[in-house]
Amino acid sequence: RPRSEQPGIAMPVDELFRSLAEDCGANAIGVVLSGTGSDGALGLQAIKGEGGITFAQEEASARFAGMPRAAIELGCVDFVLPPREIAKELTRIGRHPYLAAAADPAAIESVTDDEHSLKRIFRTLRGHSRVDFSRYKRPTVTRRLGRRMALHQLDKLHEYADFLEATPGEARALYDDLLIRVTG
């Protein structure tokens, strides 16, 4: 659509990413590279809110670090890498069962269909946050678990349950992922 005539600074990257998040949901991937200002940060937040995956260029490798820094400071970036490493990670994630299954909810559930491991995960989360996620909508939980698995290069739910139990901070990250919801 045509650019808005509203006064203020245009934020086309935010607009693109919000549209991408709305249209593609968990299939969305956003990458913020070198640039000035903060355009892209709110759009990445929308992508992450829909279960997508987000990247920002490592500040040291950026000619202009404003845009990557704004996204990183907003706390909505999954990976902070130099461009060459972003490309490698995109290739890896593109091959992960979670992303391949993201268009088909039944396929996502097959990636996360392990009741014993789910119980371990729920128990770990309950111990960390005192919130019982076992009664949350299963499709939401499985999408968010699949996302965390893709981020950590884990293909099996039992591998993620082991990782969750052994990795300080991962319970909080999963908790935040399960509760995040960005709306207008």
JSON list of C-alpha atoms in Angstrom, two decimals:
[
{"chain": "A", "resi": 1, "resn": "ARG", "atom": "CA", "xyz": [0.00, 0.00, 0.00]},
{"chain": "A", "resi": 2, "resn": "PRO", "atom": "CA", "xyz": [1.16, 3.58, -0.41]},
{"chain": "A", "resi": 3, "resn": "ARG", "atom": "CA", "xyz": [3.25, 5.13, 2.34]},
{"chain": "A", "resi": 4, "resn": "SER", "atom": "CA", "xyz": [1.18, 6.87, 4.99]},
{"chain": "A", "resi": 5, "resn": "GLU", "atom": "CA", "xyz": [0.96, 10.64, 4.82]},
{"chain": "A", "resi": 6, "resn": "GLN", "atom": "CA", "xyz": [1.01, 10.81, 8.63]},
{"chain": "A", "resi": 7, "resn": "PRO", "atom": "CA", "xyz": [3.65, 13.14, 10.08]},
{"chain": "A", "resi": 8, "resn": "GLY", "atom": "CA", "xyz": [6.71, 11.52, 11.62]},
{"chain": "A", "resi": 9, "resn": "ILE", "atom": "CA", "xyz": [9.42, 9.17, 10.59]},
{"chain": "A", "resi": 10, "resn": "ALA", "atom": "CA", "xyz": [8.47, 6.38, 8.18]},
{"chain": "A", "resi": 11, "resn": "MET", "atom": "CA", "xyz": [9.26, 2.90, 9.53]},
{"chain": "A", "resi": 12, "resn": "PRO", "atom": "CA", "xyz": [9.00, 0.69, 6.42]},
{"chain": "A", "resi": 13, "resn": "VAL", "atom": "CA", "xyz": [10.94, -2.24, 7.90]},
{"chain": "A", "resi": 14, "resn": "ASP", "atom": "CA", "xyz": [8.63, -2.37, 10.94]},
{"chain": "A", "resi": 15, "resn": "GLU", "atom": "CA", "xyz": [5.65, -2.28, 8.58]},
{"chain": "A", "resi": 16, "resn": "LEU", "atom": "CA", "xyz": [7.09, -5.08, 6.43]},
{"chain": "A", "resi": 17, "resn": "PHE", "atom": "CA", "xyz": [7.88, -7.26, 9.45]},
{"chain": "A", "resi": 18, "resn": "ARG", "atom": "CA", "xyz": [4.43, -6.70, 11.01]},
{"chain": "A", "resi": 19, "resn": "SER", "atom": "CA", "xyz": [2.83, -7.71, 7.73]},
{"chain": "A", "resi": 20, "resn": "LEU", "atom": "CA", "xyz": [5.10, -10.74, 7.51]},
{"chain": "A", "resi": 21, "resn": "ALA", "atom": "CA", "xyz": [4.22, -11.75, 11.09]},
{"chain": "A", "resi": 22, "resn": "GLU", "atom": "CA", "xyz": [0.49, -11.42, 10.36]},
{"chain": "A", "resi": 23, "resn": "ASP", "atom": "CA", "xyz": [0.69, -13.33, 7.11]},
{"chain": "A", "resi": 24, "resn": "CYS", "atom": "CA", "xyz": [3.23, -16.03, 7.92]},
{"chain": "A", "resi": 25, "resn": "GLY", "atom": "CA", "xyz": [2.96, -16.46, 11.70]},
{"chain": "A", "resi": 26, "resn": "ALA", "atom": "CA", "xyz": [5.44, -19.05, 12.94]},
{"chain": "A", "resi": 27, "resn": "ASN", "atom": "CA", "xyz": [6.98, -19.30, 9.45]},
{"chain": "A", "resi": 28, "resn": "ALA", "atom": "CA", "xyz": [8.20, -15.71, 9.60]},
{"chain": "A", "resi": 29, "resn": "ILE", "atom": "CA", "xyz": [11.89, -14.96, 9.93]},
{"chain": "A", "resi": 30, "resn": "GLY", "atom": "CA", "xyz": [13.11, -11.39, 10.31]},
{"chain": "A", "resi": 31, "resn": "VAL", "atom": "CA", "xyz": [16.66, -10.11, 9.92]},
{"chain": "A", "resi": 32, "resn": "VAL", "atom": "CA", "xyz": [17.77, -6.59, 10.87]},
{"chain": "A", "resi": 33, "resn": "LEU", "atom": "CA", "xyz": [21.07, -5.56, 9.35]},
{"chain": "A", "resi": 34, "resn": "SER", "atom": "CA", "xyz": [23.17, -2.40, 9.48]},
{"chain": "A", "resi": 35, "resn": "GLY", "atom": "CA", "xyz": [21.26, 0.87, 9.55]},
{"chain": "A", "resi": 36, "resn": "THR", "atom": "CA", "xyz": [20.64, 4.01, 11.54]},
{"chain": "A", "resi": 37, "resn": "GLY", "atom": "CA", "xyz": [17.62, 4.57, 13.76]},
{"chain": "A", "resi": 38, "resn": "SER", "atom": "CA", "xyz": [15.37, 1.91, 15.20]},
{"chain": "A", "resi": 39, "resn": "ASP", "atom": "CA", "xyz": [13.32, 0.74, 12.21]},
{"chain": "A", "resi": 40, "resn": "GLY", "atom": "CA", "xyz": [12.79, -3.01, 12.35]},
{"chain": "A", "resi": 41, "resn": "ALA", "atom": "CA", "xyz": [12.84, -3.46, 16.14]},
{"chain": "A", "resi": 42, "resn": "LEU", "atom": "CA", "xyz": [9.06, -3.36, 16.64]},
{"chain": "A", "resi": 43, "resn": "GLY", "atom": "CA", "xyz": [8.55, -5.48, 13.56]},
{"chain": "A", "resi": 44, "resn": "LEU", "atom": "CA", "xyz": [10.92, -8.14, 14.91]},
{"chain": "A", "resi": 45, "resn": "GLN", "atom": "CA", "xyz": [8.93, -8.06, 18.15]},
{"chain": "A", "resi": 46, "resn": "ALA", "atom": "CA", "xyz": [5.78, -8.82, 16.15]},
{"chain": "A", "resi": 47, "resn": "ILE", "atom": "CA", "xyz": [7.50, -11.72, 14.35]},
{"chain": "A", "resi": 48, "resn": "LYS", "atom": "CA", "xyz": [8.71, -13.20, 17.62]},
{"chain": "A", "resi": 49, "resn": "GLY", "atom": "CA", "xyz": [5.24, -12.72, 19.10]},
{"chain": "A", "resi": 50, "resn": "GLU", "atom": "CA", "xyz": [3.79, -14.90, 16.36]},
{"chain": "A", "resi": 51, "resn": "GLY", "atom": "CA", "xyz": [6.38, -17.62, 17.00]},
{"chain": "A", "resi": 52, "resn": "GLY", "atom": "CA", "xyz": [8.76, -16.63, 14.21]},
{"chain": "A", "resi": 53, "resn": "ILE", "atom": "CA", "xyz": [12.54, -16.41, 14.47]},
{"chain": "A", "resi": 54, "resn": "THR", "atom": "CA", "xyz": [14.52, -13.18, 14.63]},
{"chain": "A", "resi": 55, "resn": "PHE", "atom": "CA", "xyz": [18.06, -12.10, 13.84]},
{"chain": "A", "resi": 56, "resn": "ALA", "atom": "CA", "xyz": [20.09, -8.93, 14.26]},
{"chain": "A", "resi": 57, "resn": "GLN", "atom": "CA", "xyz": [23.50, -8.18, 12.87]},
{"chain": "A", "resi": 58, "resn": "GLU", "atom": "CA", "xyz": [26.25, -8.14, 15.47]},
{"chain": "A", "resi": 59, "resn": "GLU", "atom": "CA", "xyz": [26.98, -4.48, 16.19]},
{"chain": "A", "resi": 60, "resn": "ALA", "atom": "CA", "xyz": [30.74, -4.83, 15.71]},
{"chain": "A", "resi": 61, "resn": "SER", "atom": "CA", "xyz": [30.21, -6.01, 12.12]},
{"chain": "A", "resi": 62, "resn": "ALA", "atom": "CA", "xyz": [27.63, -3.34, 11.22]},
{"chain": "A", "resi": 63, "resn": "ARG", "atom": "CA", "xyz": [28.64, -0.12, 9.49]},
{"chain": "A", "resi": 64, "resn": "PHE", "atom": "CA", "xyz": [25.71, 1.56, 11.27]},
{"chain": "A", "resi": 65, "resn": "ALA", "atom": "CA", "xyz": [24.71, -0.22, 14.48]},
{"chain": "A", "resi": 66, "resn": "GLY", "atom": "CA", "xyz": [21.54, 1.74, 15.32]},
{"chain": "A", "resi": 67, "resn": "MET", "atom": "CA", "xyz": [18.96, -0.65, 13.87]},
{"chain": "A", "resi": 68, "resn": "PRO", "atom": "CA", "xyz": [20.53, -3.85, 15.19]},
{"chain": "A", "resi": 69, "resn": "ARG", "atom": "CA", "xyz": [21.13, -2.24, 18.60]},
{"chain": "A", "resi": 70, "resn": "ALA", "atom": "CA", "xyz": [17.50, -1.09, 18.88]},
{"chain": "A", "resi": 71, "resn": "ALA", "atom": "CA", "xyz": [16.23, -4.59, 18.17]},
{"chain": "A", "resi": 72, "resn": "ILE", "atom": "CA", "xyz": [18.69, -6.21, 20.57]},
{"chain": "A", "resi": 73, "resn": "GLU", "atom": "CA", "xyz": [17.81, -3.73, 23.33]},
{"chain": "A", "resi": 74, "resn": "LEU", "atom": "CA", "xyz": [14.11, -4.42, 22.84]},
{"chain": "A", "resi": 75, "resn": "GLY", "atom": "CA", "xyz": [14.83, -8.05, 23.75]},
{"chain": "A", "resi": 76, "resn": "CYS", "atom": "CA", "xyz": [13.16, -9.57, 20.71]},
{"chain": "A", "resi": 77, "resn": "VAL", "atom": "CA", "xyz": [16.21, -11.02, 18.95]},
{"chain": "A", "resi": 78, "resn": "ASP", "atom": "CA", "xyz": [16.94, -14.73, 18.96]},
{"chain": "A", "resi": 79, "resn": "PHE", "atom": "CA", "xyz": [20.32, -14.57, 17.23]},
{"chain": "A", "resi": 80, "resn": "VAL", "atom": "CA", "xyz": [22.94, -11.79, 17.18]},
{"chain": "A", "resi": 81, "resn": "LEU", "atom": "CA", "xyz": [25.51, -12.72, 14.53]},
{"chain": "A", "resi": 82, "resn": "PRO", "atom": "CA", "xyz": [27.68, -11.26, 11.77]},
{"chain": "A", "resi": 83, "resn": "PRO", "atom": "CA", "xyz": [26.05, -11.52, 8.30]},
{"chain": "A", "resi": 84, "resn": "ARG", "atom": "CA", "xyz": [27.98, -14.61, 7.19]},
{"chain": "A", "resi": 85, "resn": "GLU", "atom": "CA", "xyz": [26.87, -16.48, 10.34]},
{"chain": "A", "resi": 86, "resn": "ILE", "atom": "CA", "xyz": [23.27, -15.29, 9.86]},
{"chain": "A", "resi": 87, "resn": "ALA", "atom": "CA", "xyz": [23.31, -16.91, 6.42]},
{"chain": "A", "resi": 88, "resn": "LYS", "atom": "CA", "xyz": [24.63, -20.18, 7.86]},
{"chain": "A", "resi": 89, "resn": "GLU", "atom": "CA", "xyz": [22.03, -20.16, 10.64]},
{"chain": "A", "resi": 90, "resn": "LEU", "atom": "CA", "xyz": [19.20, -19.43, 8.19]},
{"chain": "A", "resi": 91, "resn": "THR", "atom": "CA", "xyz": [20.27, -22.44, 6.15]},
{"chain": "A", "resi": 92, "resn": "ARG", "atom": "CA", "xyz": [20.35, -24.66, 9.23]},
{"chain": "A", "resi": 93, "resn": "ILE", "atom": "CA", "xyz": [16.99, -23.47, 10.51]},
{"chain": "A", "resi": 94, "resn": "GLY", "atom": "CA", "xyz": [15.45, -23.88, 7.07]},
{"chain": "A", "resi": 95, "resn": "ARG", "atom": "CA", "xyz": [16.24, -27.57, 7.28]},
{"chain": "A", "resi": 96, "resn": "HIS", "atom": "CA", "xyz": [14.93, -28.03, 10.85]},
{"chain": "A", "resi": 97, "resn": "PRO", "atom": "CA", "xyz": [11.74, -30.10, 11.23]},
{"chain": "A", "resi": 98, "resn": "TYR", "atom": "CA", "xyz": [10.04, -27.24, 13.12]},
{"chain": "A", "resi": 99, "resn": "LEU", "atom": "CA", "xyz": [10.20, -24.83, 10.20]},
{"chain": "A", "resi": 100, "resn": "ALA", "atom": "CA", "xyz": [9.32, -27.56, 7.71]},
{"chain": "A", "resi": 101, "resn": "ALA", "atom": "CA", "xyz": [6.32, -28.40, 9.89]},
{"chain": "A", "resi": 102, "resn": "ALA", "atom": "CA", "xyz": [5.27, -24.83, 10.75]},
{"chain": "A", "resi": 103, "resn": "ALA", "atom": "CA", "xyz": [2.76, -24.68, 7.89]},
{"chain": "A", "resi": 104, "resn": "ASP", "atom": "CA", "xyz": [1.07, -27.86, 9.12]},
{"chain": "A", "resi": 105, "resn": "PRO", "atom": "CA", "xyz": [-0.02, -27.91, 12.80]},
{"chain": "A", "resi": 106, "resn": "ALA", "atom": "CA", "xyz": [-0.32, -31.72, 12.74]},
{"chain": "A", "resi": 107, "resn": "ALA", "atom": "CA", "xyz": [3.30, -31.97, 11.59]},
{"chain": "A", "resi": 108, "resn": "ILE", "atom": "CA", "xyz": [4.44, -29.66, 14.39]},
{"chain": "A", "resi": 109, "resn": "GLU", "atom": "CA", "xyz": [2.71, -31.90, 16.89]},
{"chain": "A", "resi": 110, "resn": "SER", "atom": "CA", "xyz": [4.57, -34.90, 15.43]},
{"chain": "A", "resi": 111, "resn": "VAL", "atom": "CA", "xyz": [7.87, -33.12, 16.17]},
{"chain": "A", "resi": 112, "resn": "THR", "atom": "CA", "xyz": [6.75, -32.50, 19.77]},
{"chain": "A", "resi": 113, "resn": "ASP", "atom": "CA", "xyz": [4.63, -35.62, 20.32]},
{"chain": "A", "resi": 114, "resn": "ASP", "atom": "CA", "xyz": [6.30, -37.24, 23.32]},
{"chain": "A", "resi": 115, "resn": "GLU", "atom": "CA", "xyz": [4.05, -37.19, 26.37]},
{"chain": "A", "resi": 116, "resn": "HIS", "atom": "CA", "xyz": [6.79, -38.21, 28.82]},
{"chain": "A", "resi": 117, "resn": "SER", "atom": "CA", "xyz": [9.07, -35.39, 27.66]},
{"chain": "A", "resi": 118, "resn": "LEU", "atom": "CA", "xyz": [6.18, -32.91, 27.73]},
{"chain": "A", "resi": 119, "resn": "LYS", "atom": "CA", "xyz": [5.50, -33.82, 31.35]},
{"chain": "A", "resi": 120, "resn": "ARG", "atom": "CA", "xyz": [9.19, -33.28, 32.18]},
{"chain": "A", "resi": 121, "resn": "ILE", "atom": "CA", "xyz": [9.09, -29.88, 30.47]},
{"chain": "A", "resi": 122, "resn": "PHE", "atom": "CA", "xyz": [5.90, -28.85, 32.27]},
{"chain": "A", "resi": 123, "resn": "ARG", "atom": "CA", "xyz": [7.38, -29.98, 35.59]},
{"chain": "A", "resi": 124, "resn": "THR", "atom": "CA", "xyz": [10.56, -27.98, 34.99]},
{"chain": "A", "resi": 125, "resn": "LEU", "atom": "CA", "xyz": [8.55, -24.89, 34.02]},
{"chain": "A", "resi": 126, "resn": "ARG", "atom": "CA", "xyz": [6.29, -25.26, 37.06]},
{"chain": "A", "resi": 127, "resn": "GLY", "atom": "CA", "xyz": [9.35, -25.49, 39.30]},
{"chain": "A", "resi": 128, "resn": "HIS", "atom": "CA", "xyz": [10.84, -22.39, 37.71]},
{"chain": "A", "resi": 129, "resn": "SER", "atom": "CA", "xyz": [7.78, -20.17, 37.36]},
{"chain": "A", "resi": 130, "resn": "ARG", "atom": "CA", "xyz": [5.07, -21.73, 39.53]},
{"chain": "A", "resi": 131, "resn": "VAL", "atom": "CA", "xyz": [2.86, -21.72, 36.41]},
{"chain": "A", "resi": 132, "resn": "ASP", "atom": "CA", "xyz": [1.25, -24.95, 35.23]},
{"chain": "A", "resi": 133, "resn": "PHE", "atom": "CA", "xyz": [1.44, -24.89, 31.43]},
{"chain": "A", "resi": 134, "resn": "SER", "atom": "CA", "xyz": [0.03, -28.43, 31.06]},
{"chain": "A", "resi": 135, "resn": "ARG", "atom": "CA", "xyz": [-3.47, -27.01, 30.56]},
{"chain": "A", "resi": 136, "resn": "TYR", "atom": "CA", "xyz": [-2.44, -24.37, 28.02]},
{"chain": "A", "resi": 137, "resn": "LYS", "atom": "CA", "xyz": [-3.64, -24.81, 24.44]},
{"chain": "A", "resi": 138, "resn": "ARG", "atom": "CA", "xyz": [-1.58, -27.67, 23.07]},
{"chain": "A", "resi": 139, "resn": "PRO", "atom": "CA", "xyz": [-1.05, -26.15, 19.58]},
{"chain": "A", "resi": 140, "resn": "THR", "atom": "CA", "xyz": [0.42, -23.00, 21.15]},
{"chain": "A", "resi": 141, "resn": "VAL", "atom": "CA", "xyz": [2.68, -25.01, 23.44]},
{"chain": "A", "resi": 142, "resn": "THR", "atom": "CA", "xyz": [3.89, -27.29, 20.65]},
{"chain": "A", "resi": 143, "resn": "ARG", "atom": "CA", "xyz": [4.62, -24.34, 18.34]},
{"chain": "A", "resi": 144, "resn": "ARG", "atom": "CA", "xyz": [6.67, -22.59, 21.03]},
{"chain": "A", "resi": 145, "resn": "LEU", "atom": "CA", "xyz": [8.50, -25.79, 21.96]},
{"chain": "A", "resi": 146, "resn": "GLY", "atom": "CA", "xyz": [9.29, -26.43, 18.31]},
{"chain": "A", "resi": 147, "resn": "ARG", "atom": "CA", "xyz": [10.63, -22.90, 18.03]},
{"chain": "A", "resi": 148, "resn": "ARG", "atom": "CA", "xyz": [12.92, -23.33, 21.04]},
{"chain": "A", "resi": 149, "resn": "MET", "atom": "CA", "xyz": [14.11, -26.68, 19.63]},
{"chain": "A", "resi": 150, "resn": "ALA", "atom": "CA", "xyz": [14.98, -25.06, 16.30]},
{"chain": "A", "resi": 151, "resn": "LEU", "atom": "CA", "xyz": [16.86, -22.26, 18.04]},
{"chain": "A", "resi": 152, "resn": "HIS", "atom": "CA", "xyz": [19.00, -24.77, 19.92]},
{"chain": "A", "resi": 153, "resn": "GLN", "atom": "CA", "xyz": [19.47, -27.22, 17.06]},
{"chain": "A", "resi": 154, "resn": "LEU", "atom": "CA", "xyz": [17.52, -30.01, 18.76]},
{"chain": "A", "resi": 155, "resn": "ASP", "atom": "CA", "xyz": [15.36, -32.37, 16.71]},
{"chain": "A", "resi": 156, "resn": "LYS", "atom": "CA", "xyz": [13.71, -34.50, 19.42]},
{"chain": "A", "resi": 157, "resn": "LEU", "atom": "CA", "xyz": [11.55, -33.35, 22.30]},
{"chain": "A", "resi": 158, "resn": "HIS", "atom": "CA", "xyz": [13.43, -35.50, 24.81]},
{"chain": "A", "resi": 159, "resn": "GLU", "atom": "CA", "xyz": [16.65, -33.71, 23.76]},
{"chain": "A", "resi": 160, "resn": "TYR", "atom": "CA", "xyz": [14.98, -30.39, 24.51]},
{"chain": "A", "resi": 161, "resn": "ALA", "atom": "CA", "xyz": [13.71, -31.67, 27.89]},
{"chain": "A", "resi": 162, "resn": "ASP", "atom": "CA", "xyz": [17.31, -32.65, 28.77]},
{"chain": "A", "resi": 163, "resn": "PHE", "atom": "CA", "xyz": [18.57, -29.27, 27.56]},
{"chain": "A", "resi": 164, "resn": "LEU", "atom": "CA", "xyz": [15.90, -27.42, 29.56]},
{"chain": "A", "resi": 165, "resn": "GLU", "atom": "CA", "xyz": [16.82, -29.24, 32.75]},
{"chain": "A", "resi": 166, "resn": "ALA", "atom": "CA", "xyz": [20.56, -28.69, 32.25]},
{"chain": "A", "resi": 167, "resn": "THR", "atom": "CA", "xyz": [20.65, -25.11, 30.97]},
{"chain": "A", "resi": 168, "resn": "PRO", "atom": "CA", "xyz": [20.27, -22.21, 33.37]},
{"chain": "A", "resi": 169, "resn": "GLY", "atom": "CA", "xyz": [18.11, -19.52, 31.85]},
{"chain": "A", "resi": 170, "resn": "GLU", "atom": "CA", "xyz": [16.33, -21.72, 29.30]},
{"chain": "A", "resi": 171, "resn": "ALA", "atom": "CA", "xyz": [13.29, -22.21, 31.55]},
{"chain": "A", "resi": 172, "resn": "ARG", "atom": "CA", "xyz": [12.86, -18.43, 31.71]},
{"chain": "A", "resi": 173, "resn": "ALA", "atom": "CA", "xyz": [13.30, -18.14, 27.93]},
{"chain": "A", "resi": 174, "resn": "LEU", "atom": "CA", "xyz": [10.67, -20.84, 27.30]},
{"chain": "A", "resi": 175, "resn": "TYR", "atom": "CA", "xyz": [8.35, -19.23, 29.86]},
{"chain": "A", "resi": 176, "resn": "ASP", "atom": "CA", "xyz": [8.71, -15.88, 28.08]},
{"chain": "A", "resi": 177, "resn": "ASP", "atom": "CA", "xyz": [8.11, -17.55, 24.69]},
{"chain": "A", "resi": 178, "resn": "LEU", "atom": "CA", "xyz": [4.97, -19.26, 25.93]},
{"chain": "A", "resi": 179, "resn": "LEU", "atom": "CA", "xyz": [3.52, -16.03, 27.29]},
{"chain": "A", "resi": 180, "resn": "ILE", "atom": "CA", "xyz": [4.64, -13.52, 24.64]},
{"chain": "A", "resi": 181, "resn": "ARG", "atom": "CA", "xyz": [1.89, -12.10, 22.51]},
{"chain": "A", "resi": 182, "resn": "VAL", "atom": "CA", "xyz": [2.35, -8.88, 20.62]},
{"chain": "A", "resi": 183, "resn": "THR", "atom": "CA", "xyz": [-0.85, -7.18, 19.52]},
{"chain": "A", "resi": 184, "resn": "GLY", "atom": "CA", "xyz": [-1.78, -3.87, 18.00]}
]
